[in-house]
Coordinates of C-alpha atoms in Angstrom, one line a residue:
M1 CA 0.0 0.0 0.0
R2 CA 1.7 3.2 -1.2
D3 CA 1.3 6.7 0.4
D4 CA 0.5 8.2 -3.0
T5 CA -2.3 5.8 -4.1
P6 CA -5.5 6.8 -2.2
D7 CA -8.5 4.5 -2.4
E8 CA -10.4 6.0 -5.3
T9 CA -13.7 5.6 -3.6
R10 CA -12.5 7.9 -0.8
R11 CA -10.1 10.2 -2.7
V12 CA -12.3 13.2 -2.9
H13 CA -13.4 13.0 0.8
L14 CA -9.8 12.5 2.0
S15 CA -8.4 15.3 -0.2
R16 CA -10.6 17.8 1.7
T17 CA -9.4 16.9 5.2
F18 CA -6.1 18.8 4.9
D19 CA -7.9 22.2 5.0
E20 CA -9.4 21.4 8.4
D21 CA -6.3 22.7 10.3
A22 CA -4.0 24.5 7.8
E23 CA -1.9 26.0 10.6
L24 CA -1.0 22.6 12.0
Y25 CA -0.3 21.3 8.5
D26 CA 2.1 24.3 7.9
R27 CA 3.9 23.7 11.2
A28 CA 4.1 19.9 11.1
R29 CA 4.6 18.9 7.5
P30 CA 8.3 18.6 6.5
G31 CA 9.6 20.1 3.3
Y32 CA 11.7 18.4 0.7
P33 CA 15.4 17.6 0.2
P34 CA 17.3 20.6 -1.2
E35 CA 18.9 18.4 -3.9
L36 CA 15.4 17.7 -5.3
F37 CA 15.1 21.3 -6.3
D38 CA 18.6 21.3 -7.7
D39 CA 17.6 18.3 -9.9
L40 CA 14.3 20.0 -10.7
T41 CA 16.2 23.0 -12.1
E42 CA 18.5 20.6 -14.1
V43 CA 15.8 18.4 -15.6
A44 CA 12.7 20.7 -15.7
G45 CA 14.4 24.1 -16.1
T46 CA 12.8 25.6 -13.0
G47 CA 15.4 28.4 -12.8
P48 CA 15.1 32.2 -12.7
G49 CA 12.1 33.4 -14.9
C50 CA 10.6 30.0 -15.4
R51 CA 6.8 30.2 -15.5
V52 CA 5.5 27.5 -13.2
L53 CA 2.0 26.2 -12.5
E54 CA 1.9 24.4 -9.2
V55 CA -0.9 22.0 -8.6
G56 CA -1.9 21.5 -4.9
A57 CA 0.4 24.0 -3.3
G58 CA -0.7 23.2 0.3
T59 CA 0.8 25.9 2.5
G60 CA 3.8 26.4 0.2
Q61 CA 6.3 23.6 1.2
A62 CA 7.5 23.4 -2.4
T63 CA 6.3 26.9 -3.5
L64 CA 8.8 28.7 -1.3
P65 CA 12.0 26.9 -2.6
L66 CA 10.8 27.4 -6.2
A67 CA 10.2 31.1 -5.5
E68 CA 13.6 31.5 -4.0
R69 CA 15.1 30.1 -7.2
G70 CA 13.4 32.9 -9.1
C71 CA 10.4 31.1 -10.6
R72 CA 7.2 33.0 -11.6
I73 CA 4.5 30.8 -10.0
T74 CA 0.8 30.4 -10.2
A75 CA -0.1 28.0 -7.4
V76 CA -3.6 26.4 -7.4
E77 CA -4.8 25.1 -4.0
L78 CA -8.2 23.7 -3.2
G79 CA -8.4 24.5 0.5
A80 CA -9.2 28.2 1.3
D81 CA -7.4 28.0 4.6
M82 CA -4.3 26.3 3.2
A83 CA -4.2 28.9 0.4
A84 CA -4.4 31.7 3.0
V85 CA -1.4 30.3 4.9
A86 CA 0.5 29.9 1.6
R87 CA -0.2 33.6 0.7
R88 CA 1.3 34.6 4.1
N89 CA 4.3 32.4 3.6
L90 CA 4.9 33.7 0.0
A91 CA 4.1 37.4 0.8
G92 CA 7.6 38.5 0.0
F93 CA 7.5 37.2 -3.6
E94 CA 5.7 39.4 -6.1
A95 CA 6.0 36.8 -8.8
V96 CA 3.9 34.3 -6.9
E97 CA 0.1 34.1 -7.1
I98 CA -1.9 31.7 -5.0
V99 CA -5.3 30.8 -6.5
T100 CA -8.0 29.1 -4.4
A101 CA -9.6 26.6 -6.8
D102 CA -9.7 22.9 -7.7
F103 CA -7.4 22.2 -10.5
E104 CA -9.9 20.0 -12.4
T105 CA -12.3 22.9 -13.1
W106 CA -9.9 25.9 -12.9
P107 CA -9.8 27.6 -16.3
L108 CA -6.2 27.6 -17.7
P109 CA -4.8 30.9 -18.7
E110 CA -4.0 31.6 -22.3
E111 CA -0.3 31.9 -21.8
P112 CA 1.2 28.4 -21.4
F113 CA 3.6 27.4 -18.6
D114 CA 7.2 26.2 -18.8
A115 CA 6.6 23.6 -16.1
V116 CA 3.7 22.1 -14.1
V117 CA 4.9 21.0 -10.6
S118 CA 2.9 19.0 -8.1
A119 CA 4.5 18.0 -4.8
T120 CA 2.7 15.3 -2.8
A121 CA -0.6 16.3 -4.4
F122 CA -0.9 14.9 -7.9
H123 CA -2.5 11.7 -6.6
W124 CA -5.4 13.7 -5.2
I125 CA -6.3 15.1 -8.6
D126 CA -8.9 13.2 -10.6
P127 CA -7.1 10.6 -12.7
A128 CA -9.4 11.2 -15.6
V129 CA -8.3 14.8 -15.8
R130 CA -4.8 15.3 -14.4
M131 CA -2.5 14.2 -17.3
A132 CA -4.5 15.9 -20.1
K133 CA -5.0 19.1 -18.2
A134 CA -1.3 19.3 -17.2
A135 CA -0.3 18.8 -20.8
D136 CA -2.8 21.5 -21.9
A137 CA -1.2 23.9 -19.5
L138 CA 2.3 23.5 -20.9
R139 CA 4.1 25.0 -23.8
P140 CA 5.6 22.5 -26.4
G141 CA 8.4 20.7 -24.6
G142 CA 7.3 21.9 -21.2
A143 CA 7.9 19.7 -18.2
L144 CA 5.5 17.9 -15.8
A145 CA 7.3 17.4 -12.5
V146 CA 5.5 15.2 -10.0
V147 CA 7.0 14.7 -6.5
A148 CA 5.8 11.8 -4.4
T149 CA 6.8 10.8 -0.8
Q150 CA 6.6 7.4 0.8
H151 CA 7.3 6.2 4.3
V152 CA 9.8 3.3 4.0
A153 CA 11.8 0.9 6.2
G154 CA 14.6 2.6 8.1
G155 CA 15.0 5.0 11.0
S156 CA 13.4 3.6 14.2
E157 CA 12.4 0.4 12.6
A158 CA 11.4 -1.5 15.8
F159 CA 9.1 1.4 16.8
F160 CA 7.2 1.1 13.5
V161 CA 6.8 -2.6 13.9
E162 CA 5.4 -2.1 17.4
A163 CA 3.2 0.7 16.4
Q164 CA 1.4 -1.7 14.1
D165 CA -0.4 -3.1 17.1
C166 CA -1.8 0.4 17.9
Y167 CA -3.1 0.7 14.3
E168 CA -4.7 -2.7 14.3
R169 CA -6.4 -1.9 17.6
F170 CA -7.9 1.5 16.7
D171 CA -8.1 1.5 12.9
P172 CA -10.1 -1.6 11.6
A173 CA -8.9 -0.9 8.0
T174 CA -5.3 -1.7 8.9
P175 CA -4.0 -4.8 7.1
P176 CA -2.8 -7.3 9.8
G177 CA 0.9 -7.6 10.1
L178 CA 1.6 -4.6 7.8
R179 CA 5.3 -3.8 7.4
L180 CA 7.1 -0.9 5.8
P181 CA 8.7 -1.7 2.4
A182 CA 12.4 -1.2 1.7
A183 CA 12.9 1.8 -0.5
A184 CA 14.3 -0.4 -3.3
D185 CA 11.0 -2.4 -3.2
V186 CA 8.7 0.6 -3.8
D187 CA 7.5 0.2 -7.4
T188 CA 6.3 3.4 -8.9
S189 CA 6.2 2.3 -12.5
D190 CA 2.5 2.9 -12.5
H191 CA 3.3 6.6 -13.0
A192 CA 5.3 5.9 -16.1
D193 CA 2.5 3.8 -17.4
E194 CA 0.0 6.6 -16.8
V195 CA 2.3 9.1 -18.5
A196 CA 2.7 6.8 -21.5
H197 CA -1.0 6.0 -21.7
S198 CA -1.8 9.7 -21.9
G199 CA 0.1 10.0 -25.2
R200 CA 1.0 13.6 -24.2
F201 CA 4.4 13.1 -22.7
G202 CA 7.8 11.5 -23.4
P203 CA 9.7 9.1 -21.1
V204 CA 9.8 9.8 -17.4
D205 CA 13.1 10.8 -15.7
F206 CA 13.0 9.4 -12.1
R207 CA 15.2 10.7 -9.3
R208 CA 15.0 9.3 -5.7
Y209 CA 16.1 10.7 -2.3
E210 CA 16.1 8.8 1.0
W211 CA 16.3 10.9 4.1
D212 CA 15.6 10.6 7.8
L213 CA 13.8 13.0 10.1
T214 CA 13.8 12.7 13.9
Y215 CA 10.6 13.7 15.8
T216 CA 9.9 14.2 19.5
T217 CA 6.7 12.6 20.7
A218 CA 4.7 15.8 20.3
E219 CA 6.2 16.5 16.8
Y220 CA 5.4 13.0 15.6
L221 CA 1.8 13.2 16.9
A222 CA 1.4 16.6 15.1
V223 CA 2.5 15.2 11.8
L224 CA 0.2 12.2 12.2
R225 CA -2.7 14.6 12.8
T226 CA -2.1 16.1 9.3
Y227 CA -2.5 12.7 7.5
S228 CA -5.8 12.3 5.7
G229 CA -6.3 8.7 6.9
H230 CA -5.8 9.7 10.6
R231 CA -8.0 12.7 10.3
A232 CA -10.8 10.6 8.7
L233 CA -11.0 8.2 11.7
P234 CA -13.8 8.7 14.2
P235 CA -12.5 11.1 16.9
Q236 CA -12.5 8.5 19.7
A237 CA -10.5 6.0 17.6
R238 CA -8.1 8.7 16.4
E239 CA -7.4 10.0 19.9
G240 CA -7.0 6.4 21.2
L241 CA -4.5 5.7 18.3
L242 CA -2.5 8.8 19.1
E243 CA -2.4 8.0 22.8
C244 CA -1.2 4.5 22.1
I245 CA 1.6 5.7 19.8
A246 CA 2.6 8.5 22.3
G247 CA 2.9 6.0 25.1
L248 CA 5.0 3.7 23.0
I249 CA 7.4 6.5 22.0
D250 CA 7.7 7.8 25.6
R251 CA 8.0 4.4 27.3
R252 CA 10.3 2.6 24.9
Y253 CA 12.0 5.1 22.7
G254 CA 13.0 7.9 25.0
G255 CA 10.6 10.4 23.5
R256 CA 12.1 10.4 20.0
V257 CA 11.7 8.4 16.8
T258 CA 13.2 8.7 13.4
K259 CA 11.2 8.2 10.3
R260 CA 12.7 7.4 6.9
Y261 CA 11.2 9.1 3.8
L262 CA 11.6 8.2 0.2
T263 CA 10.9 11.2 -2.0
E264 CA 10.8 10.6 -5.8
L265 CA 10.9 13.3 -8.5
R266 CA 9.3 12.2 -11.8
V267 CA 9.8 14.5 -14.8
S268 CA 8.4 14.1 -18.3
R269 CA 8.1 16.6 -21.2
T270 CA 5.3 17.2 -23.5
V271 CA 5.3 15.8 -27.0
P272 CA 3.2 17.0 -30.0
A273 CA -0.3 15.6 -29.8
L274 CA -1.1 12.8 -32.2
R275 CA -3.5 13.9 -35.0

């Protein structure tokens, strides 16, 4: 089960949970490895003056590094509260516009973009729309850059094995005995298949980054409270789950755990549409 493949029957509902506490999301969610943005400049051309359409900007975790690199950005964010926080975070950049809208129905401007960037958000966009509309937004040879993040084996591995008991107790949808995959075992070829099936883009250039982040108990609970699956639990079950996890971290792991992330950059460029 991958972090970037939501259950299609719940995708729309889950995608709307993030706006419920935008300030928490902004404080708790980590950003992305700096080398990702270096590679993005190399393979997608997101340097000074590049015209970028960002899909699903959140509170600006990827918008800010792109703005700092001199990009001119139109960032589309569904959640009104998330968009408001993003505007605050990007207030110092005149070349950044935050639009509150859903990407699926937002009318594309006449001037095409050099790049469409979507960081940990593309999987929330309607699969029937996202590839074609991203291609429509781009100039010939423009780049679609999708960033996906997975939780993989590593860091405080024993903690995540033990935490499985908390999930099985409080979240009935948890598969029994679930274990985190090794980064090398995470198969994301479905993205390349989707790109190829669209007929609008060339081959995908994949770049991967493994990185660890250490959380205190309070910090880890905060980040869990931003996850759609946790937010969608009934309140009593959610609080029971978080209490179980907090007790485990405090009793057995000295109040700190380390989580390993796998972030993947996927870049493809538009090709002439078939006639």
